[in-house]
Coordinates of C-alpha atoms in Angstrom, one line a residue:
Chain A
M10 CA 9.4 -25.6 -12.9
I11 CA 10.4 -22.1 -13.9
A12 CA 9.0 -20.8 -10.6
G13 CA 11.6 -22.8 -8.8
I14 CA 14.5 -20.9 -10.3
V15 CA 14.6 -17.8 -8.1
I16 CA 17.3 -15.3 -7.8
M17 CA 17.8 -14.4 -4.1
S18 CA 17.6 -10.7 -3.3
R19 CA 21.2 -9.4 -3.4
P20 CA 22.5 -6.4 -1.3
G21 CA 23.2 -4.6 -4.5
Q22 CA 19.6 -4.8 -5.6
S23 CA 18.5 -3.6 -2.1
A24 CA 20.8 -0.6 -2.3
H25 CA 19.5 0.1 -5.8
R26 CA 15.9 0.2 -4.5
V27 CA 16.8 2.5 -1.6
W28 CA 18.7 4.8 -3.9
A29 CA 15.7 5.0 -6.3
L30 CA 13.4 5.9 -3.4
A31 CA 15.9 8.3 -1.9
R32 CA 16.5 10.0 -5.2
A33 CA 12.8 10.8 -5.6
E34 CA 12.7 12.1 -2.1
G35 CA 15.8 14.3 -3.0
V36 CA 13.9 15.7 -6.0
L37 CA 11.0 16.6 -3.7
L38 CA 13.4 18.2 -1.2
R39 CA 15.1 20.3 -3.9
R40 CA 11.6 21.6 -4.9
N41 CA 11.3 23.0 -1.4
R42 CA 14.4 25.3 -1.5
L43 CA 13.3 27.6 1.3
A44 CA 13.1 24.8 3.8
L45 CA 16.4 23.4 2.6
L46 CA 18.1 26.7 3.0
T47 CA 16.6 27.4 6.4
A48 CA 17.7 24.0 7.6
L49 CA 21.3 24.6 6.6
A50 CA 21.6 28.3 7.7
L51 CA 20.2 27.5 11.2
P52 CA 23.2 25.7 12.7
A53 CA 25.7 28.3 11.4
A54 CA 23.5 31.1 12.8
L55 CA 23.2 29.3 16.1
V56 CA 27.0 29.0 16.5
Y57 CA 27.6 32.7 15.8
T58 CA 24.7 33.6 18.1
L59 CA 26.0 31.4 21.0
K60 CA 29.4 32.9 20.7
A61 CA 27.9 36.2 21.9
A62 CA 26.0 34.5 24.8
P63 CA 27.6 35.5 28.1
S64 CA 28.1 32.0 29.5
V65 CA 29.7 30.8 26.3
A66 CA 31.7 34.0 25.9
H67 CA 33.0 33.5 29.4
A68 CA 34.4 30.1 28.5
G69 CA 35.1 31.5 25.0
G70 CA 37.9 30.1 23.0
S71 CA 38.2 27.1 25.2
R72 CA 38.4 23.7 23.6
S73 CA 35.5 22.3 25.6
A74 CA 33.1 25.1 24.7
G75 CA 33.3 24.2 21.0
A76 CA 33.0 20.6 21.8
I77 CA 29.9 21.1 23.9
L78 CA 28.4 23.3 21.3
L79 CA 29.0 20.8 18.6
T80 CA 27.6 17.9 20.7
G81 CA 24.6 20.0 21.5
L82 CA 23.9 20.8 17.8
M83 CA 24.3 17.1 16.9
A84 CA 21.8 16.2 19.6
F85 CA 19.4 18.8 18.1
A86 CA 19.9 17.5 14.6
L87 CA 19.1 14.0 15.7
L88 CA 16.1 15.0 17.7
F89 CA 14.5 17.5 15.3
A90 CA 16.0 17.0 11.8
V91 CA 15.9 13.2 12.0
Y92 CA 13.4 12.2 14.6
Y93 CA 10.7 14.8 14.5
N94 CA 10.9 15.5 10.8
L95 CA 10.8 11.8 10.0
V96 CA 7.7 11.1 12.2
A97 CA 5.9 13.9 10.4
A98 CA 7.2 12.8 6.9
L99 CA 6.2 9.2 7.5
V100 CA 2.8 10.0 8.8
A101 CA 2.2 12.4 5.8
R102 CA 3.2 9.6 3.4
R103 CA 1.0 7.2 5.1
E104 CA -2.0 9.5 5.1
Q105 CA -1.4 10.2 1.3
L106 CA -1.4 6.4 0.7
V107 CA 2.1 6.7 -0.7
L108 CA 3.4 4.0 1.7
K109 CA 0.6 1.8 0.8
R110 CA 1.6 2.0 -2.8
L111 CA 5.3 1.4 -2.1
R112 CA 4.3 -1.8 -0.2
T113 CA 2.9 -3.2 -3.5
G114 CA 6.4 -3.2 -5.1
E115 CA 9.5 -5.2 -4.6
S116 CA 11.0 -2.9 -1.9
T117 CA 11.0 -4.4 1.7
G118 CA 9.7 -2.4 4.6
A119 CA 13.3 -1.6 5.7
E120 CA 14.2 -0.3 2.3
I121 CA 11.1 2.0 2.1
L122 CA 11.9 3.3 5.6
A123 CA 15.6 3.9 4.6
G124 CA 14.6 5.6 1.3
T125 CA 12.1 7.9 3.0
A126 CA 14.5 8.7 5.8
A127 CA 17.3 9.6 3.4
P128 CA 16.5 13.3 3.0
A129 CA 16.0 13.8 6.7
I130 CA 19.3 12.1 7.4
A131 CA 21.1 14.1 4.7
I132 CA 19.8 17.3 6.2
A133 CA 20.8 16.4 9.7
W134 CA 24.3 15.4 8.6
A135 CA 24.7 18.5 6.5
Q136 CA 23.6 20.6 9.6
I137 CA 26.2 18.9 11.7
A138 CA 28.9 19.4 9.0
V139 CA 27.9 23.1 8.8
A140 CA 28.0 23.4 12.6
A141 CA 31.4 21.7 12.7
V142 CA 32.9 24.1 10.2
A143 CA 31.3 27.1 12.0
A144 CA 32.5 25.8 15.4
V145 CA 36.1 25.4 14.1
A146 CA 36.0 28.9 12.6
V147 CA 34.5 30.5 15.8
F148 CA 35.9 28.5 18.7
R149 CA 39.2 27.2 17.4
V150 CA 38.1 23.6 18.2
A151 CA 41.1 21.2 18.3
P152 CA 41.0 18.1 16.0
P153 CA 38.9 15.3 17.7
A154 CA 40.6 12.9 20.0
S155 CA 39.0 10.0 18.0
A156 CA 37.2 10.8 14.8
L157 CA 36.1 7.2 14.7
L158 CA 34.1 7.6 17.9
V159 CA 32.5 10.8 16.5
L160 CA 31.5 8.9 13.4
V161 CA 30.2 5.9 15.4
A162 CA 28.1 8.3 17.5
L163 CA 26.7 9.9 14.4
V164 CA 25.8 6.7 12.6
L165 CA 24.4 4.7 15.5
G166 CA 22.6 7.8 16.8
T167 CA 21.0 8.3 13.4
A168 CA 19.9 4.6 13.3
V169 CA 18.3 4.8 16.7
F170 CA 16.3 8.0 16.0
V171 CA 15.2 6.8 12.6
L172 CA 13.8 3.6 14.2
L173 CA 12.2 5.6 17.1
A174 CA 10.6 7.8 14.5
A175 CA 9.1 4.7 12.8
V176 CA 7.8 3.4 16.1
S177 CA 6.3 6.8 17.1
T178 CA 4.2 6.9 13.9
A179 CA 2.2 4.0 15.3
V180 CA 0.6 6.4 17.8
T181 CA 0.5 9.4 15.4
R182 CA -2.6 9.5 13.3
T183 CA -2.1 12.9 11.7
V184 CA 0.9 15.1 10.9
E185 CA -0.5 17.7 13.3
M186 CA -0.5 15.1 16.1
A187 CA 3.3 14.6 15.6
Q188 CA 3.8 17.8 17.6
V189 CA 2.4 16.1 20.6
T190 CA 3.4 12.4 20.1
T191 CA 7.1 13.3 19.7
L192 CA 7.3 15.3 22.9
P193 CA 8.0 12.3 25.3
V194 CA 11.0 11.2 23.3
L195 CA 12.2 14.7 22.6
M196 CA 12.0 15.9 26.2
I197 CA 13.1 12.9 28.0
S198 CA 16.0 12.3 25.7
F199 CA 17.2 15.9 25.9
A200 CA 16.7 16.4 29.6
S201 CA 18.6 13.3 30.5
S202 CA 21.4 13.6 27.9
G203 CA 23.8 15.4 30.2
L204 CA 23.6 18.5 28.0
L205 CA 21.2 20.3 30.2
F206 CA 23.0 19.5 33.5
P207 CA 25.8 17.1 34.4
L208 CA 24.4 13.6 35.0
T209 CA 26.8 13.3 38.0
L210 CA 24.3 15.5 39.9
L211 CA 21.8 12.7 39.7
P212 CA 21.4 10.1 42.5
E213 CA 22.5 6.6 41.5
P214 CA 19.4 4.8 40.2
L215 CA 18.4 7.8 38.1
R216 CA 21.9 8.2 36.8
S217 CA 22.1 4.7 35.4
A218 CA 18.6 5.1 34.0
A219 CA 19.7 8.2 32.2
Q220 CA 22.7 6.3 30.8
A221 CA 20.3 3.8 29.2
L222 CA 18.2 6.4 27.4
P223 CA 18.8 6.9 23.6
L224 CA 20.5 10.3 23.4
T225 CA 22.8 10.0 26.4
P226 CA 25.2 7.4 24.9
V227 CA 25.4 9.5 21.7
V228 CA 26.5 12.5 23.8
D229 CA 28.9 10.3 25.8
L230 CA 30.5 9.1 22.5
M231 CA 30.7 12.6 21.1
R232 CA 32.5 13.8 24.3
L233 CA 34.9 10.9 24.2
G234 CA 35.5 11.4 20.5
L235 CA 35.9 15.1 20.5
T236 CA 37.8 15.7 23.8
G237 CA 38.7 12.3 25.1
T238 CA 36.9 13.1 28.3
A239 CA 34.7 10.6 30.2
A240 CA 31.3 11.5 31.6
S241 CA 33.0 11.8 35.0
G242 CA 35.2 14.6 33.6
H243 CA 38.4 12.5 33.7
H244 CA 40.6 12.8 30.7
L245 CA 41.3 9.5 29.0
G246 CA 44.1 8.4 26.7
P247 CA 43.1 7.2 23.2
G248 CA 43.1 3.5 24.2
A249 CA 41.1 4.1 27.4
A250 CA 38.6 6.2 25.4
V251 CA 37.8 3.4 23.1
G252 CA 37.3 1.1 26.1
A253 CA 35.0 3.6 27.7
A254 CA 33.1 3.8 24.5
S255 CA 32.0 0.2 24.7
V256 CA 29.1 0.8 27.2
P257 CA 27.4 3.6 25.1
V258 CA 27.9 1.6 21.9
L259 CA 26.2 -1.4 23.5
V260 CA 23.3 0.8 24.8
L261 CA 22.8 2.1 21.3
A262 CA 23.0 -1.4 19.8
A263 CA 20.3 -2.4 22.2
W264 CA 18.1 0.6 21.2
I265 CA 18.6 -0.3 17.6
A266 CA 17.5 -3.9 18.2
A267 CA 14.5 -2.9 20.3
G268 CA 13.5 -0.2 17.8
A269 CA 13.7 -2.6 14.8
W270 CA 11.6 -5.1 16.7
A271 CA 9.0 -2.5 17.7
A272 CA 8.9 -0.9 14.3
Q273 CA 8.3 -4.3 12.7
R274 CA 5.6 -5.0 15.2
W275 CA 3.7 -1.7 15.2
F276 CA 4.5 0.2 12.1
R277 CA 1.3 0.8 10.0
W278 CA 1.5 1.2 6.2
E279 CA -2.0 2.5 5.9
P280 CA -4.2 5.0 7.7
R281 CA -6.6 3.5 10.2
R282 CA -10.0 3.1 8.6
Chain B
M4 CA -10.1 -19.7 -23.0
L5 CA -6.7 -21.2 -22.6
V6 CA -7.1 -24.6 -21.0
G7 CA -4.5 -27.1 -20.0
M8 CA -1.4 -24.8 -20.4
D9 CA -0.9 -25.0 -16.7
D10 CA -3.2 -27.4 -15.0
M11 CA -1.9 -26.5 -11.5
G12 CA -3.1 -23.0 -11.9
V13 CA -1.0 -19.8 -11.7
I14 CA -3.1 -18.9 -8.7
T15 CA -4.8 -21.3 -6.3
V16 CA -7.0 -20.3 -3.4
R17 CA -8.3 -22.9 -1.0
D18 CA -10.8 -22.1 1.7
L19 CA -9.5 -18.6 2.2
R20 CA -10.8 -16.8 5.3
R21 CA -10.1 -13.3 6.5
R22 CA -11.3 -11.6 9.6
Y23 CA -11.0 -8.0 10.8
G24 CA -10.9 -7.3 14.5
G25 CA -10.5 -9.9 17.2
A26 CA -12.0 -13.3 17.6
G27 CA -15.5 -13.3 19.1
G28 CA -18.4 -10.8 18.7
G29 CA -16.4 -7.7 17.9
G30 CA -14.7 -9.0 14.8
F31 CA -16.0 -9.2 11.2
D32 CA -15.5 -12.0 8.8
A33 CA -14.8 -10.3 5.5
V34 CA -13.9 -13.5 3.6
R35 CA -15.6 -16.8 4.6
G36 CA -14.1 -19.7 2.8
V37 CA -13.3 -18.9 -0.8
T38 CA -11.9 -21.4 -3.2
F39 CA -10.9 -20.9 -6.8
S40 CA -8.0 -21.1 -9.2
V41 CA -6.7 -19.1 -12.1
R42 CA -5.0 -20.6 -15.1
R43 CA -2.0 -19.1 -16.9
G44 CA -3.0 -16.4 -19.4
E45 CA -6.6 -16.1 -18.4
L46 CA -8.5 -13.2 -17.0
F47 CA -10.4 -14.0 -13.8
A48 CA -12.8 -11.4 -12.6
L49 CA -14.1 -11.0 -9.1
L50 CA -17.5 -9.4 -9.0
G51 CA -19.7 -8.5 -6.0
T52 CA -21.5 -5.7 -4.2
N53 CA -19.6 -3.3 -2.0
G54 CA -18.3 -5.2 1.1
A55 CA -18.6 -8.6 -0.6
G56 CA -14.9 -9.3 0.2
K57 CA -13.3 -8.7 -3.2
T58 CA -10.6 -6.4 -2.1
S59 CA -10.0 -8.4 1.1
T60 CA -9.4 -11.4 -1.1
M61 CA -7.2 -9.5 -3.5
E62 CA -5.0 -8.3 -0.6
V63 CA -4.2 -11.8 0.3
L64 CA -3.4 -12.8 -3.3
E65 CA -1.2 -9.7 -3.6
G66 CA 0.7 -10.7 -0.4
L67 CA -0.3 -7.6 1.4
A68 CA -2.1 -9.5 4.2
P69 CA -1.9 -13.1 5.5
P70 CA -5.0 -15.2 5.4
A71 CA -6.7 -15.9 8.7
Q72 CA -7.2 -19.4 7.4
G73 CA -6.8 -21.4 4.2
A74 CA -4.0 -21.6 1.6
V75 CA -3.1 -19.2 -1.2
R76 CA -0.5 -19.9 -3.9
V77 CA 0.6 -17.5 -6.5
L78 CA 3.1 -18.9 -9.1
G79 CA 3.5 -21.8 -6.8
R80 CA 4.5 -19.8 -3.7
D81 CA 3.0 -18.2 -0.6
P82 CA 2.6 -14.5 -1.6
Y83 CA 2.9 -13.3 1.9
R84 CA 5.7 -15.4 3.4
E85 CA 7.7 -15.6 0.1
R86 CA 6.9 -12.0 -0.8
A87 CA 10.3 -11.2 -2.2
R88 CA 10.2 -14.1 -4.6
V89 CA 6.6 -13.6 -5.7
R90 CA 6.6 -9.8 -6.0
R91 CA 9.2 -9.5 -8.7
R92 CA 6.8 -11.5 -11.0
V93 CA 3.6 -9.7 -10.0
G94 CA 2.1 -6.3 -10.8
I95 CA -0.4 -4.7 -8.4
M96 CA -2.9 -1.9 -9.0
L97 CA -4.7 -1.1 -5.8
Q98 CA -8.2 0.4 -5.7
E99 CA -6.7 3.5 -4.1
A100 CA -3.0 4.4 -3.6
G101 CA -1.2 7.7 -3.4
F102 CA 1.6 9.5 -5.3
A103 CA 4.0 12.2 -4.2
A104 CA 2.1 15.1 -5.7
D105 CA 5.1 17.2 -6.5
L106 CA 6.9 14.6 -8.7
T107 CA 6.2 14.6 -12.4
V108 CA 4.7 11.6 -14.2
A109 CA 8.1 10.7 -15.6
E110 CA 9.9 11.1 -12.2
T111 CA 7.2 8.9 -10.6
G112 CA 7.8 6.2 -13.2
R113 CA 11.6 6.5 -12.9
M114 CA 11.4 6.1 -9.1
W115 CA 9.2 3.1 -9.4
A116 CA 11.3 1.5 -12.1
G117 CA 14.3 1.9 -9.8
T118 CA 12.7 -0.4 -7.3
L119 CA 11.9 -3.2 -9.8
S120 CA 14.1 -6.1 -10.9
A121 CA 13.4 -6.1 -14.6
P122 CA 11.4 -3.0 -15.6
R123 CA 10.4 -2.1 -19.1
P124 CA 11.4 1.5 -20.2
V125 CA 9.4 4.0 -18.3
A126 CA 8.4 5.8 -21.5
E127 CA 7.0 2.6 -22.9
A128 CA 4.9 1.9 -19.8
L129 CA 3.5 5.4 -19.8
E130 CA 2.8 5.2 -23.5
L131 CA 0.9 1.9 -23.1
A132 CA -1.2 3.4 -20.4
G133 CA -2.0 6.4 -22.6
L134 CA 0.1 8.9 -20.6
G135 CA 2.8 9.4 -23.2
H136 CA 1.9 13.1 -23.7
R137 CA 1.8 13.9 -20.0
T138 CA 5.3 12.8 -18.8
R139 CA 6.4 16.3 -17.7
V140 CA 3.3 17.2 -15.8
A141 CA 3.3 17.1 -12.0
V142 CA 1.1 14.4 -10.6
R143 CA -0.9 17.0 -8.6
S144 CA -2.1 18.4 -11.9
L145 CA -3.4 15.1 -13.4
S146 CA -7.1 14.4 -13.6
G147 CA -8.6 11.5 -11.7
G148 CA -8.7 9.4 -14.9
E149 CA -5.1 10.2 -15.6
R150 CA -4.0 9.2 -12.1
R151 CA -5.8 5.9 -12.7
R152 CA -3.8 5.4 -15.9
L153 CA -0.6 6.2 -14.0
D154 CA -1.6 3.6 -11.4
L155 CA -1.9 1.1 -14.3
A156 CA 1.4 2.2 -15.8
M157 CA 3.1 1.5 -12.5
A158 CA 1.5 -1.9 -12.2
I159 CA 2.7 -3.0 -15.7
L160 CA 6.1 -1.4 -15.4
G161 CA 7.8 -4.6 -14.1
R162 CA 6.6 -6.8 -16.9
P163 CA 4.5 -8.8 -14.5
E164 CA 3.5 -12.4 -15.3
V165 CA 0.5 -12.0 -13.0
L166 CA -1.4 -8.7 -12.8
F167 CA -3.8 -7.8 -10.1
L168 CA -6.2 -5.0 -11.0
D169 CA -8.6 -3.7 -8.3
E170 CA -11.3 -1.7 -10.1
P171 CA -8.9 -0.5 -12.8
T172 CA -11.5 1.6 -14.7
T173 CA -13.4 3.2 -11.8
G174 CA -13.4 6.9 -12.5
L175 CA -12.5 6.6 -16.2
D176 CA -14.5 8.1 -19.0
P177 CA -15.8 5.7 -21.6
E178 CA -12.9 6.4 -23.9
G179 CA -10.4 5.8 -21.1
R180 CA -12.2 2.6 -20.1
H181 CA -12.0 1.4 -23.7
C182 CA -8.2 2.1 -23.8
T183 CA -7.7 0.2 -20.6
W184 CA -9.6 -2.7 -22.0
L185 CA -7.4 -2.7 -25.1
L186 CA -4.3 -2.7 -23.0
I187 CA -5.5 -5.5 -20.8
R188 CA -6.4 -7.6 -23.9
E189 CA -2.9 -6.9 -25.3
L190 CA -1.3 -8.1 -22.0
L191 CA -3.5 -11.2 -22.0
G192 CA -2.5 -11.9 -25.6
S193 CA 1.2 -11.8 -24.5
G194 CA 0.5 -14.4 -21.8
T195 CA -0.1 -12.3 -18.7
T196 CA -2.5 -13.7 -16.2
V197 CA -4.9 -11.1 -14.9
V198 CA -7.1 -11.1 -11.8
L199 CA -9.5 -8.1 -11.9
T200 CA -12.3 -6.8 -9.7
T201 CA -14.9 -4.5 -11.1
H202 CA -18.3 -2.9 -10.6
Y203 CA -18.9 -2.9 -14.3
L204 CA -20.6 -6.0 -15.5
E205 CA -20.0 -5.2 -19.1
E206 CA -16.3 -5.0 -18.2
A207 CA -16.4 -8.6 -16.9
E208 CA -18.4 -9.7 -19.9
E209 CA -16.0 -8.1 -22.2
L210 CA -12.7 -9.3 -20.7
A211 CA -13.2 -12.2 -18.4
D212 CA -12.5 -15.8 -19.3
R213 CA -14.0 -16.8 -16.0
L214 CA -15.5 -15.0 -13.1
A215 CA -16.8 -15.4 -9.6
I216 CA -19.5 -13.4 -8.0
M217 CA -18.9 -12.8 -4.3
H218 CA -21.5 -12.0 -1.8
R219 CA -20.9 -11.5 1.9
G220 CA -17.5 -13.1 1.9
R221 CA -18.4 -16.1 -0.2
I222 CA -18.3 -17.1 -3.9
V223 CA -21.9 -17.7 -4.9
R224 CA -21.6 -18.1 -8.7
T225 CA -18.6 -19.0 -10.8
G226 CA -17.8 -20.0 -14.4
S227 CA -17.5 -18.2 -17.7
P228 CA -19.6 -15.1 -18.2
A229 CA -22.0 -17.1 -20.4
E230 CA -22.3 -19.9 -17.9
V231 CA -22.9 -17.6 -15.0
A232 CA -25.5 -15.7 -17.0
A233 CA -27.2 -19.1 -17.9
S234 CA -27.6 -19.9 -14.3
R235 CA -30.5 -17.5 -14.5
P236 CA -33.6 -18.1 -16.8
A237 CA -34.4 -15.8 -19.7
R238 CA -37.3 -13.4 -19.4
I239 CA -40.4 -12.9 -21.5
S240 CA -42.9 -10.3 -20.4
F241 CA -46.0 -9.0 -22.0
E242 CA -49.5 -7.8 -21.2
L243 CA -52.8 -9.5 -22.0
P244 CA -55.9 -7.5 -23.1
Q245 CA -58.2 -6.3 -20.4
D246 CA -61.0 -8.7 -21.2
W247 CA -58.9 -11.8 -21.9
R248 CA -60.1 -14.8 -19.9
E249 CA -58.1 -17.8 -21.2
P250 CA -55.0 -18.7 -19.1
V251 CA -51.5 -18.7 -20.6
P252 CA -50.6 -22.2 -21.6
E253 CA -48.2 -24.3 -19.6
L254 CA -44.8 -24.2 -21.4
A255 CA -42.1 -26.8 -20.6
G256 CA -39.3 -25.6 -18.5
T257 CA -40.9 -22.2 -17.8
R258 CA -42.0 -20.5 -14.7
A259 CA -44.9 -18.1 -15.2
S260 CA -46.2 -15.4 -12.9
V261 CA -49.2 -13.2 -13.5
A262 CA -49.7 -9.8 -11.9
G263 CA -53.0 -8.4 -13.1
R264 CA -52.7 -8.2 -16.9
R265 CA -48.9 -8.4 -16.8
V266 CA -47.3 -11.8 -17.4
L267 CA -43.7 -12.8 -16.7
L268 CA -42.3 -16.0 -18.1
Q269 CA -38.9 -17.3 -17.1
P270 CA -37.9 -20.0 -19.5
D271 CA -34.7 -22.0 -19.3
D272 CA -34.6 -22.0 -23.1
L273 CA -35.7 -18.8 -24.7
Q274 CA -36.3 -19.7 -28.3
P275 CA -38.7 -22.7 -28.0
T276 CA -40.7 -21.0 -25.3
L277 CA -41.0 -17.9 -27.3
T278 CA -41.9 -19.8 -30.4
A279 CA -44.7 -21.7 -28.6
L280 CA -46.0 -18.5 -26.9
L281 CA -46.2 -16.6 -30.2
G282 CA -47.8 -19.6 -31.9
W283 CA -50.4 -19.7 -29.2
A284 CA -51.1 -16.0 -29.5
N285 CA -51.2 -16.0 -33.3
S286 CA -53.7 -19.0 -33.4
R287 CA -56.0 -16.8 -31.3
G288 CA -55.4 -13.6 -33.1
L289 CA -54.1 -12.2 -29.8
V290 CA -51.8 -9.2 -29.7
L291 CA -49.3 -9.3 -26.8
G292 CA -48.9 -5.8 -25.5
A293 CA -45.4 -4.5 -24.4
L294 CA -43.8 -7.7 -25.5
D295 CA -40.3 -8.0 -24.3
A296 CA -38.0 -11.1 -24.6
R297 CA -34.4 -11.1 -23.4
P298 CA -31.8 -13.8 -22.8
A299 CA -30.3 -14.5 -19.5
S300 CA -27.7 -11.8 -18.7
L301 CA -24.8 -11.5 -16.3
E302 CA -26.4 -8.4 -15.0
E303 CA -29.5 -10.4 -14.0
A304 CA -27.4 -13.1 -12.4
F305 CA -25.6 -10.4 -10.5
L306 CA -28.7 -8.6 -9.4
A307 CA -30.2 -11.9 -8.3
V308 CA -27.2 -12.5 -6.1
A309 CA -27.1 -9.0 -4.7
A310 CA -30.8 -9.2 -3.8
S311 CA -30.5 -12.6 -2.1
S312 CA -29.7 -12.9 1.6
G313 CA -26.5 -14.5 2.5
E314 CA -26.6 -18.2 3.1
P315 CA -26.8 -18.7 6.9
V316 CA -23.4 -18.9 8.5
N317 CA -22.7 -21.3 11.3
G318 CA -23.1 -19.5 14.6
N319 CA -23.0 -16.1 13.0
E320 CA -25.4 -13.3 13.5
D321 CA -26.2 -12.1 10.1
G322 CA -27.6 -15.3 8.5
E323 CA -31.2 -14.0 8.8
D324 CA -30.9 -10.8 6.9
V325 CA -33.9 -10.2 4.7
A326 CA -33.4 -9.6 1.0
A327 CA -33.2 -6.0 0.0

């Protein structure tokens, strides 16, 4: 029977499909030049503005000021450029029945999500790259203690917030509602990330809880990767830094697993009727 | 009709049921035990009133939703569980689906082609759908009919063996409808199997090898358009003169009803009944006013179904609805 001869879906075909979807999203992005320019100018402007801020100026030129700034900007890129933007974009695509159409093709749900997320990810990573260049120029940031850990933080952090965005669309009926439904993830992630205040100030059960939230391990990995400093403030050698990275990496892996499961369970491809 | 090319059927549906909402009183049974099969290279049309369960049935065939009960096979496989294997051989045109409004027609086609295993050239698909002259236009500037043609172009882009068309000509002008019919015939001629839903009975009459009329989640008539039409009697109607006393003769295989001067005959066979009636009238020098004789039609079969109440459903609440 001819129907019995079936070619299994190969990774190459999957990448091809994601690329086709991402390329179309890229065309749409280029048509919106103003938004694109704003997104890329923002981090550079922020770095130069913060240089003038008294608290940063006080620590000015120090290695850690640049690292903290860069970590903070990456956190913002993950929260807003990836998470918030993607919730809004996915809900808009769902309301326009574009997701419904994409579901009628050969692409799997994960491929559609990846293709749709591609521009948001590209913008976030470009923002981080711009911020890194600006930070080096302004703050004389030293080369990272472990570039690998920085990269791991970026990739895993992106995966977590893409999946959280997919899950958040389940409670977001309209694009306008995204402003409200994204608040819990945005606020809790940021408040407990260690960027606002050192987590060492928290009493024990809360501190462990904060470590388990999605943004905290990204910030920990960034600090380890950029400065080789643990959350406690101790400076670690390169070997110890990789060892200390295992806990945040595992936490992020757990978020990815949970996010993938929840997205599969609750993601809606069509508006509610 | 192509018979016997594939006895198993390219599509088989057995006792399909779909339910929205939970079990119990709050839910709604959209499809209540539907069985049919579609042979290779034939066009099978699903007709029915709004809410009859056509789209709900299509969604299961397309692999977009699992059946609540029953078994569905497309090209020998479960379209929902074996989605990846079935999809590459299937084209789907939904009743309603969206486009990214800022992409051009050609960009939209290129994006879609990039997600398919063995697409035909984008320009060819657009040409076939009658959009060859609109490739550089943004989708947001297309008319409703042109968007429908773009829907069709996307559905045929992957050279599907099986094509699902959910109301493909709704919103098209007569010329657009005719073009779509020509394309569908061409695809049928090249061996494509088509399942189509439509509100237009002439569309089913024109294209379908076989059809099923659905009503309230069930198939109530099925067969070729001629067979389904023949399930209804023909109609002869006329008026008798004011002072006419003699009753209309009994004619074999004919139901007669009289309302004042107006007489309606519903013969199983139109010609012999009509011959006998006219012979009777001629022999009496009688002129039948407003004489009208017409064969059984699909439309009549359809309207008869639409006007009927649903057959009672076991333990269900809407079995007693009165005919409209």
